[in-house]
Short mmCIF file of C-alpha atoms and ligand atoms in Angstrom, two decimals:
data_model
loop_
_atom_site.label_atom_id
_atom_site.label_comp_id
_atom_site.label_asym_id
_atom_site.label_seq_id
_atom_site.Cartn_x
_atom_site.Cartn_y
_atom_site.Cartn_z
CA MET A 1 6.43 12.75 -29.36
CA ASP A 2 8.99 11.93 -26.66
CA THR A 3 8.92 8.50 -25.06
CA LYS A 4 6.19 7.91 -22.53
CA ILE A 5 6.99 8.39 -18.86
CA TYR A 6 4.92 6.30 -16.46
CA LEU A 7 3.66 7.04 -12.98
CA SER A 8 5.16 3.83 -11.59
CA SER A 9 5.67 0.79 -13.79
CA PRO A 10 7.12 -2.69 -13.16
CA HIS A 11 10.90 -2.67 -12.87
CA MET A 12 12.58 -6.06 -12.97
CA SER A 13 16.18 -6.43 -11.77
CA ASP A 14 19.06 -5.89 -14.20
CA GLU A 15 20.56 -9.13 -12.89
CA GLY A 16 17.56 -11.26 -13.92
CA PHE A 17 16.94 -12.55 -10.38
CA GLU A 18 13.21 -12.92 -11.08
CA LEU A 19 13.68 -14.99 -14.26
CA ASN A 20 16.08 -17.34 -12.46
CA TYR A 21 13.41 -18.23 -9.91
CA VAL A 22 10.78 -18.55 -12.63
CA HIS A 23 13.10 -20.84 -14.63
CA ASP A 24 13.61 -22.92 -11.54
CA ALA A 25 9.85 -23.33 -11.18
CA PHE A 26 9.63 -24.43 -14.84
CA GLU A 27 12.47 -26.92 -14.48
CA LYS A 28 10.91 -28.55 -11.44
CA ASN A 29 7.44 -28.29 -13.03
CA TRP A 30 6.34 -26.39 -9.94
CA ILE A 31 4.05 -24.20 -12.00
CA ALA A 32 1.27 -25.19 -9.66
CA PRO A 33 -0.13 -25.73 -7.15
CA MET A 34 2.60 -24.73 -4.71
CA GLY A 35 6.37 -25.06 -4.57
CA GLU A 36 9.38 -23.70 -2.80
CA ASN A 37 9.12 -20.18 -4.27
CA VAL A 38 5.93 -19.59 -2.29
CA ASN A 39 7.40 -20.82 1.01
CA LYS A 40 10.69 -19.01 0.47
CA PHE A 41 8.97 -15.78 -0.63
CA GLU A 42 7.04 -15.82 2.65
CA LYS A 43 10.17 -16.52 4.72
CA GLU A 44 12.31 -13.98 2.89
CA LEU A 45 9.74 -11.20 3.15
CA ALA A 46 9.09 -11.97 6.83
CA ALA A 47 12.85 -11.86 7.52
CA LYS A 48 13.19 -8.58 5.61
CA VAL A 49 10.54 -6.74 7.61
CA GLY A 50 11.16 -8.56 10.90
CA VAL A 51 7.92 -10.40 11.48
CA LYS A 52 7.37 -14.02 12.51
CA SER A 53 4.95 -15.22 9.86
CA ALA A 54 3.62 -14.39 6.39
CA ALA A 55 1.03 -15.82 4.01
CA ALA A 56 1.55 -15.16 0.30
CA LEU A 57 -1.77 -14.50 -1.42
CA SER A 58 -3.20 -13.64 -4.83
CA SER A 59 -3.57 -9.92 -4.06
CA GLY A 60 -3.34 -7.26 -1.40
CA THR A 61 -7.13 -7.08 -1.48
CA ALA A 62 -7.34 -10.80 -0.61
CA ALA A 63 -4.87 -10.16 2.23
CA ILE A 64 -7.08 -7.40 3.66
CA HIS A 65 -10.11 -9.67 3.34
CA LEU A 66 -8.43 -12.46 5.30
CA ALA A 67 -6.94 -10.00 7.82
CA LEU A 68 -10.46 -8.86 8.66
CA LYS A 69 -11.68 -12.46 8.81
CA THR A 70 -8.87 -13.61 11.07
CA ALA A 71 -9.39 -10.56 13.28
CA GLY A 72 -12.90 -11.87 13.82
CA VAL A 73 -14.67 -9.07 11.94
CA GLY A 74 -18.07 -10.26 10.74
CA ALA A 75 -21.60 -9.23 9.89
CA GLY A 76 -22.69 -6.00 11.53
CA ASP A 77 -19.28 -5.17 13.05
CA ILE A 78 -17.89 -1.68 12.68
CA VAL A 79 -14.44 -1.07 11.19
CA PHE A 80 -12.73 2.32 11.35
CA CYS A 81 -10.95 2.89 8.05
CA SER A 82 -8.75 5.65 6.60
CA SER A 83 -10.87 7.60 4.15
CA LEU A 84 -8.01 8.84 1.99
CA THR A 85 -7.06 5.61 0.22
CA PHE A 86 -7.68 3.33 -2.74
CA CYS A 87 -11.00 1.45 -2.73
CA ALA A 88 -9.21 -1.91 -2.17
CA THR A 89 -8.68 -0.93 1.48
CA ALA A 90 -12.39 -0.51 2.16
CA ASN A 91 -14.09 -3.04 -0.13
CA PRO A 92 -13.14 -6.10 1.97
CA ILE A 93 -15.03 -4.56 4.90
CA ILE A 94 -18.14 -5.04 2.77
CA TYR A 95 -17.01 -8.58 1.74
CA VAL A 96 -17.33 -9.63 5.42
CA ASN A 97 -20.66 -7.76 5.77
CA ALA A 98 -19.17 -5.32 8.25
CA ILE A 99 -19.79 -1.56 8.38
CA PRO A 100 -17.02 0.92 7.52
CA VAL A 101 -16.79 4.23 9.35
CA PHE A 102 -14.34 6.46 7.50
CA VAL A 103 -11.79 8.51 9.41
CA ASP A 104 -10.18 11.72 8.19
CA SER A 105 -6.50 12.51 7.60
CA ASP A 106 -4.37 15.29 9.07
CA PHE A 107 -2.12 17.63 7.11
CA GLU A 108 0.96 16.55 9.13
CA THR A 109 0.91 13.02 7.70
CA TRP A 110 -1.95 12.91 5.11
CA ASN A 111 -2.75 9.68 6.98
CA MET A 112 -5.35 8.82 9.61
CA SER A 113 -5.69 11.61 12.15
CA PRO A 114 -5.40 10.37 15.77
CA VAL A 115 -7.73 13.22 16.77
CA ALA A 116 -10.42 12.12 14.32
CA LEU A 117 -9.89 8.50 15.40
CA GLU A 118 -10.53 9.43 19.05
CA LYS A 119 -13.69 11.24 17.98
CA ALA A 120 -14.84 8.15 16.11
CA PHE A 121 -14.39 6.12 19.32
CA GLU A 122 -16.70 8.56 21.12
CA LYS A 123 -19.41 7.63 18.63
CA TYR A 124 -18.87 3.92 17.93
CA THR A 125 -17.35 0.72 19.30
CA PRO A 126 -15.50 -0.87 16.39
CA LYS A 127 -14.12 -4.38 16.05
CA ALA A 128 -11.01 -3.24 14.17
CA VAL A 129 -9.10 -0.20 12.94
CA LEU A 130 -7.70 -0.32 9.39
CA VAL A 131 -5.00 2.30 8.76
CA VAL A 132 -3.27 3.04 5.46
CA HIS A 133 0.33 4.18 4.98
CA LEU A 134 -0.43 6.40 2.03
CA TYR A 135 1.99 6.53 -0.91
CA GLY A 136 4.68 4.88 1.20
CA PHE A 137 4.61 7.51 3.99
CA SER A 138 3.98 6.19 7.47
CA VAL A 139 1.05 6.80 9.78
CA ASP A 140 2.04 8.26 13.17
CA MET A 141 1.76 4.74 14.57
CA ASP A 142 2.54 5.35 18.27
CA LYS A 143 -0.55 7.52 18.61
CA ILE A 144 -2.80 5.13 16.69
CA VAL A 145 -1.45 2.06 18.57
CA GLU A 146 -2.03 3.79 21.91
CA ILE A 147 -5.66 4.58 21.03
CA CYS A 148 -6.29 1.02 19.81
CA LYS A 149 -4.71 -0.48 22.96
CA LYS A 150 -6.77 1.80 25.18
CA HIS A 151 -9.95 0.58 23.49
CA ASN A 152 -8.70 -2.98 23.10
CA VAL A 153 -9.28 -3.04 19.36
CA VAL A 154 -7.41 -4.96 16.64
CA LEU A 155 -5.14 -2.83 14.44
CA ILE A 156 -4.63 -3.76 10.78
CA GLU A 157 -2.07 -1.89 8.67
CA ASP A 158 -2.69 -1.56 4.96
CA ALA A 159 0.97 -1.32 3.95
CA ALA A 160 0.17 -2.12 0.30
CA GLU A 161 2.02 1.04 -0.75
CA SER A 162 4.66 1.10 1.98
CA LEU A 163 6.79 -2.04 1.80
CA GLY A 164 10.20 -1.00 3.17
CA THR A 165 8.94 2.15 4.94
CA LEU A 166 10.28 2.56 8.49
CA TYR A 167 8.45 4.14 11.39
CA LYS A 168 10.88 4.79 14.28
CA GLY A 169 13.04 1.92 13.02
CA HIS A 170 10.20 -0.58 12.59
CA TYR A 171 8.85 -1.61 9.20
CA THR A 172 5.29 -0.56 8.48
CA GLY A 173 3.04 -3.59 8.36
CA THR A 174 4.72 -5.11 11.45
CA ILE A 175 3.61 -2.61 14.10
CA GLY A 176 -0.10 -3.39 14.39
CA ASP A 177 -1.65 -6.86 14.83
CA TYR A 178 -1.69 -7.58 11.09
CA GLY A 179 0.00 -6.05 8.07
CA VAL A 180 -0.84 -6.23 4.39
CA PHE A 181 1.46 -5.82 1.39
CA SER A 182 0.61 -5.70 -2.31
CA PHE A 183 2.67 -6.72 -5.34
CA ASN A 184 0.30 -5.28 -7.91
CA GLY A 185 1.88 -3.95 -11.11
CA ASN A 186 2.43 -0.37 -10.01
CA LYS A 187 3.68 -1.03 -6.46
CA ILE A 188 7.31 -0.56 -5.37
CA ILE A 189 7.98 -4.21 -6.16
CA THR A 190 5.63 -6.38 -8.17
CA THR A 191 4.83 -9.99 -9.00
CA SER A 192 2.38 -8.73 -11.68
CA GLY A 193 -0.26 -9.46 -9.06
CA GLY A 194 -0.03 -10.70 -5.51
CA GLY A 195 -0.16 -9.84 -1.83
CA MET A 196 1.07 -10.86 1.59
CA LEU A 197 -0.51 -10.94 5.02
CA VAL A 198 1.98 -10.76 7.90
CA SER A 199 1.70 -11.11 11.66
CA ASN A 200 3.67 -12.20 14.71
CA ASN A 201 0.78 -14.55 15.48
CA GLU A 202 1.89 -17.70 13.65
CA GLU A 203 -1.27 -19.63 14.41
CA LYS A 204 -3.41 -16.94 12.81
CA ILE A 205 -1.25 -16.95 9.67
CA ALA A 206 -1.43 -20.75 9.45
CA LYS A 207 -5.21 -20.44 9.57
CA VAL A 208 -5.08 -17.82 6.81
CA ARG A 209 -3.14 -20.23 4.58
CA TYR A 210 -5.81 -22.86 5.24
CA TRP A 211 -8.67 -20.51 4.31
CA ALA A 212 -6.74 -19.33 1.25
CA THR A 213 -6.45 -22.88 -0.12
CA GLN A 214 -10.18 -23.65 -0.12
CA ALA A 215 -10.17 -24.52 3.61
CA ARG A 216 -9.14 -28.07 2.87
CA ASP A 217 -9.02 -30.11 6.06
CA PRO A 218 -5.95 -32.29 6.70
CA ALA A 219 -7.66 -35.42 5.41
CA ARG A 220 -6.99 -37.51 2.31
CA HIS A 221 -10.54 -37.13 1.05
CA TYR A 222 -11.87 -33.69 0.18
CA GLN A 223 -13.29 -32.47 3.45
CA HIS A 224 -14.15 -28.91 4.39
CA SER A 225 -15.25 -27.78 7.83
CA GLU A 226 -15.17 -24.09 6.92
CA LEU A 227 -15.84 -21.73 4.04
CA GLY A 228 -12.71 -21.47 1.93
CA PHE A 229 -11.20 -19.12 -0.65
CA ASN A 230 -8.94 -19.59 -3.65
CA TYR A 231 -6.52 -16.88 -2.58
CA ARG A 232 -3.00 -18.38 -2.78
CA ILE A 233 -0.30 -16.88 -4.99
CA SER A 234 1.14 -19.12 -7.71
CA ASN A 235 4.64 -20.54 -7.43
CA VAL A 236 5.64 -18.80 -10.66
CA LEU A 237 4.62 -15.36 -9.40
CA ALA A 238 6.20 -15.98 -6.00
CA GLY A 239 9.46 -16.52 -7.93
CA ILE A 240 9.14 -13.03 -9.40
CA GLY A 241 8.56 -11.74 -5.86
CA ARG A 242 11.72 -13.39 -4.52
CA GLY A 243 13.76 -11.72 -7.24
CA GLN A 244 12.09 -8.36 -6.68
CA LEU A 245 12.78 -8.48 -2.94
CA LYS A 246 16.48 -8.46 -3.74
CA VAL A 247 16.14 -5.03 -5.39
CA LEU A 248 13.71 -3.45 -2.95
CA ASN A 249 16.42 -1.33 -1.29
CA GLN A 250 17.64 -0.17 -4.72
CA ARG A 251 14.09 0.84 -5.66
CA ILE A 252 13.65 2.79 -2.42
CA LYS A 253 16.96 4.58 -3.01
CA LYS A 254 15.83 5.67 -6.48
CA LYS A 255 12.36 6.70 -5.26
CA ARG A 256 14.02 8.82 -2.55
CA GLU A 257 16.22 10.52 -5.16
CA ILE A 258 13.13 11.27 -7.28
CA PHE A 259 11.34 12.84 -4.30
CA LYS A 260 14.41 14.89 -3.32
CA PHE A 261 14.79 16.14 -6.90
CA TYR A 262 11.15 17.28 -7.05
CA LYS A 263 11.51 18.88 -3.66
CA SER A 264 14.60 20.88 -4.67
CA GLU A 265 13.12 21.88 -8.05
CA LEU A 266 9.45 22.44 -7.20
CA GLY A 267 9.41 22.94 -3.43
CA GLN A 268 10.32 26.61 -3.76
CA LEU A 269 7.52 27.43 -6.20
CA ASP A 270 4.72 29.56 -4.84
CA GLY A 271 1.96 27.41 -3.41
CA VAL A 272 3.70 24.03 -3.72
CA GLU A 273 4.21 21.68 -0.80
CA MET A 274 5.63 18.19 -0.95
CA MET A 275 3.94 15.39 0.98
CA PRO A 276 5.40 15.85 4.48
CA VAL A 277 8.26 13.68 5.78
CA ASN A 278 8.10 13.59 9.57
CA GLU A 279 11.21 13.03 11.73
CA TRP A 280 10.01 9.52 12.71
CA ASN A 281 9.28 8.55 9.13
CA GLU A 282 11.65 6.88 6.66
CA PRO A 283 9.32 6.49 3.68
CA ASN A 284 9.84 4.20 0.69
CA TYR A 285 8.71 7.25 -1.37
CA TRP A 286 6.51 5.05 -3.56
CA LEU A 287 4.88 8.10 -5.15
CA SER A 288 6.07 11.71 -4.96
CA CYS A 289 3.04 13.87 -4.29
CA ILE A 290 2.51 17.62 -4.09
CA LEU A 291 -0.19 19.83 -2.66
CA LEU A 292 -1.07 23.03 -4.53
CA SER A 293 -2.48 26.13 -2.87
CA GLY A 294 -1.92 28.83 -5.51
CA TYR A 295 -3.42 29.66 -8.87
CA VAL A 296 -1.90 26.60 -10.60
CA ARG A 297 -4.38 23.76 -10.17
CA PRO A 298 -3.82 19.99 -10.20
CA SER A 299 -5.62 19.76 -13.53
CA ASP A 300 -3.12 22.27 -15.03
CA VAL A 301 -0.17 20.12 -13.93
CA MET A 302 -1.76 16.85 -15.04
CA GLY A 303 -2.89 18.37 -18.34
CA ALA A 304 0.53 19.85 -19.16
CA LEU A 305 2.24 16.53 -18.42
CA GLU A 306 -0.31 14.50 -20.36
CA ALA A 307 0.20 16.71 -23.43
CA GLU A 308 3.88 15.67 -23.30
CA ASN A 309 3.12 11.94 -22.96
CA ILE A 310 3.82 11.88 -19.22
CA GLU A 311 1.59 10.11 -16.74
CA SER A 312 0.53 11.69 -13.43
CA ARG A 313 -2.52 11.13 -11.24
CA PRO A 314 -4.87 12.85 -8.86
CA ILE A 315 -4.72 11.88 -5.18
CA TRP A 316 -7.09 9.01 -4.29
CA LYS A 317 -10.65 10.22 -4.02
CA PRO A 318 -11.60 9.71 -0.36
CA MET A 319 -13.89 6.77 0.38
CA HIS A 320 -16.51 8.92 2.12
CA MET A 321 -16.91 10.84 -1.17
CA GLN A 322 -17.44 7.68 -3.23
CA PRO A 323 -20.97 7.00 -4.49
CA PHE A 324 -20.66 3.36 -3.43
CA PHE A 325 -19.89 4.29 0.20
CA ALA A 326 -22.35 7.20 0.39
CA GLY A 327 -24.43 5.46 3.06
CA TYR A 328 -21.57 5.18 5.58
CA ASP A 329 -20.45 7.61 8.25
CA PHE A 330 -17.34 9.78 8.17
CA VAL A 331 -15.59 11.41 11.12
CA GLY A 332 -13.42 14.41 10.29
CA ASP A 333 -12.94 17.99 9.21
CA GLY A 334 -12.57 17.83 5.45
CA VAL A 335 -8.78 17.36 5.39
CA ALA A 336 -8.83 14.28 3.12
CA GLU A 337 -11.13 16.19 0.78
CA LYS A 338 -8.73 19.16 0.59
CA ILE A 339 -5.76 16.89 -0.11
CA PHE A 340 -7.76 15.17 -2.85
CA GLU A 341 -8.81 18.45 -4.43
CA ASN A 342 -5.37 20.08 -4.32
CA GLY A 343 -2.93 17.20 -4.69
CA VAL A 344 -1.10 15.56 -7.59
CA CYS A 345 0.92 12.32 -7.77
CA LEU A 346 3.96 13.10 -9.91
CA PRO A 347 5.67 10.53 -12.14
CA SER A 348 7.68 8.31 -9.79
CA ASP A 349 8.89 5.57 -12.08
CA THR A 350 12.24 4.13 -10.99
CA LYS A 351 13.29 3.66 -14.62
CA MET A 352 13.33 7.44 -15.19
CA SER A 353 16.65 9.02 -16.16
CA HIS A 354 17.91 12.44 -15.04
CA GLU A 355 16.87 13.74 -18.45
CA ASP A 356 13.33 12.45 -17.88
CA LEU A 357 13.16 14.20 -14.51
CA ASP A 358 14.52 17.43 -16.02
CA ARG A 359 11.89 17.22 -18.74
CA ILE A 360 9.12 16.84 -16.15
CA VAL A 361 10.13 19.75 -13.91
CA LYS A 362 10.63 22.03 -16.94
CA ILE A 363 7.06 21.37 -18.05
CA ILE A 364 5.70 22.00 -14.56
CA LYS A 365 7.76 25.14 -13.93
CA LYS A 366 6.41 26.71 -17.15
CA LEU A 367 3.01 26.89 -15.44
CA TRP A 368 4.34 29.42 -12.94
C1 PLP B 401 -2.80 -1.49 -4.26
C2 PLP B 401 -3.50 -1.27 -2.99
C3 PLP B 401 -4.28 -2.27 -2.40
C4 PLP B 401 -4.68 -3.53 -3.08
O1 PLP B 401 -3.70 -4.35 -3.50
P1 PLP B 401 -3.98 -5.35 -4.74
O2 PLP B 401 -2.78 -6.24 -4.67
O3 PLP B 401 -4.03 -4.52 -5.97
O4 PLP B 401 -5.24 -6.08 -4.47
C5 PLP B 401 -4.83 -2.01 -1.16
N1 PLP B 401 -4.65 -0.85 -0.53
C6 PLP B 401 -3.92 0.15 -1.06
C7 PLP B 401 -3.77 1.40 -0.31
C8 PLP B 401 -3.34 -0.02 -2.33
O5 PLP B 401 -2.66 0.99 -2.87
#
């Protein structure tokens, strides 16, 4: 059996940047609780994406939780949420006892449809809109921002998959009121686990850091005026993040090459479409995804790859189709469902060689 090819696995720098920061933490015994890696990771990421303030947290999920909390979303509030996403986008809405209303995608972006969003506003008055930049491809933000401004509603960007993606020259995660990044193991850069909440509202981010460290009041004794969370990242993991940030552009370059290769090799096949790249979108190409409309089905592609020790995945199953969220409303026309049923995430690991990529497209082309 040939060596395994992964969908998207951790890829540390050749230079050992990450280990240097981790060594530094060991030498200074800043294993815990905090330390300069955490502060610098926040500053360096904020500078990279051009935002005033960032709070480094234990996961992207924790960042979404605290984004909702700081946006003032609470019990009984409605949150409009992209349906086509991973469950970690929607679960925090339940953590704060709010009510998700799921919004459909469009085929132009695979992301939240502005048309469906407008329709949702005809039916409900939400406290916040939570949009996802799926697989590293940007939402059409101008349209979504305009709708949110018109209705005076907070906009949160789940940019967990889209660190480094540009929308009209602005980094995703910095366009709405709050942005969320994830450094989970399969993301474009990873700390093995971690997340970041960013905003231009420095006061709000300072409050997020306070909540994330058990809401400890600035007093010598242990005093708490609010409910707290243990949501900070560790100084060791933040060191990995600082090293990974240095290779983010390299990772994006490789992901773009992978996408372009698939597009040139598979894009001409009957009934194959790549995930669309719009003129305003400069994706990080986290995952290369295809949509199938012919006789070859996603299960054929995934099965053929699996038989050759190669990992691929279905598209996220939309939230409105999940048993857990069955009781919540959905506004749309079945687009997310069609993308789920007909899409495949192809191996997008940045450690793949040209030979690996050749091997993959050969296997897929045999199905035609
Ligand atoms: C990975 C991911 C998250 C959650 O991030 P974690 O760091 O794993 O908690 C949230 N939303 C989306 C769309 C993701 O892909």
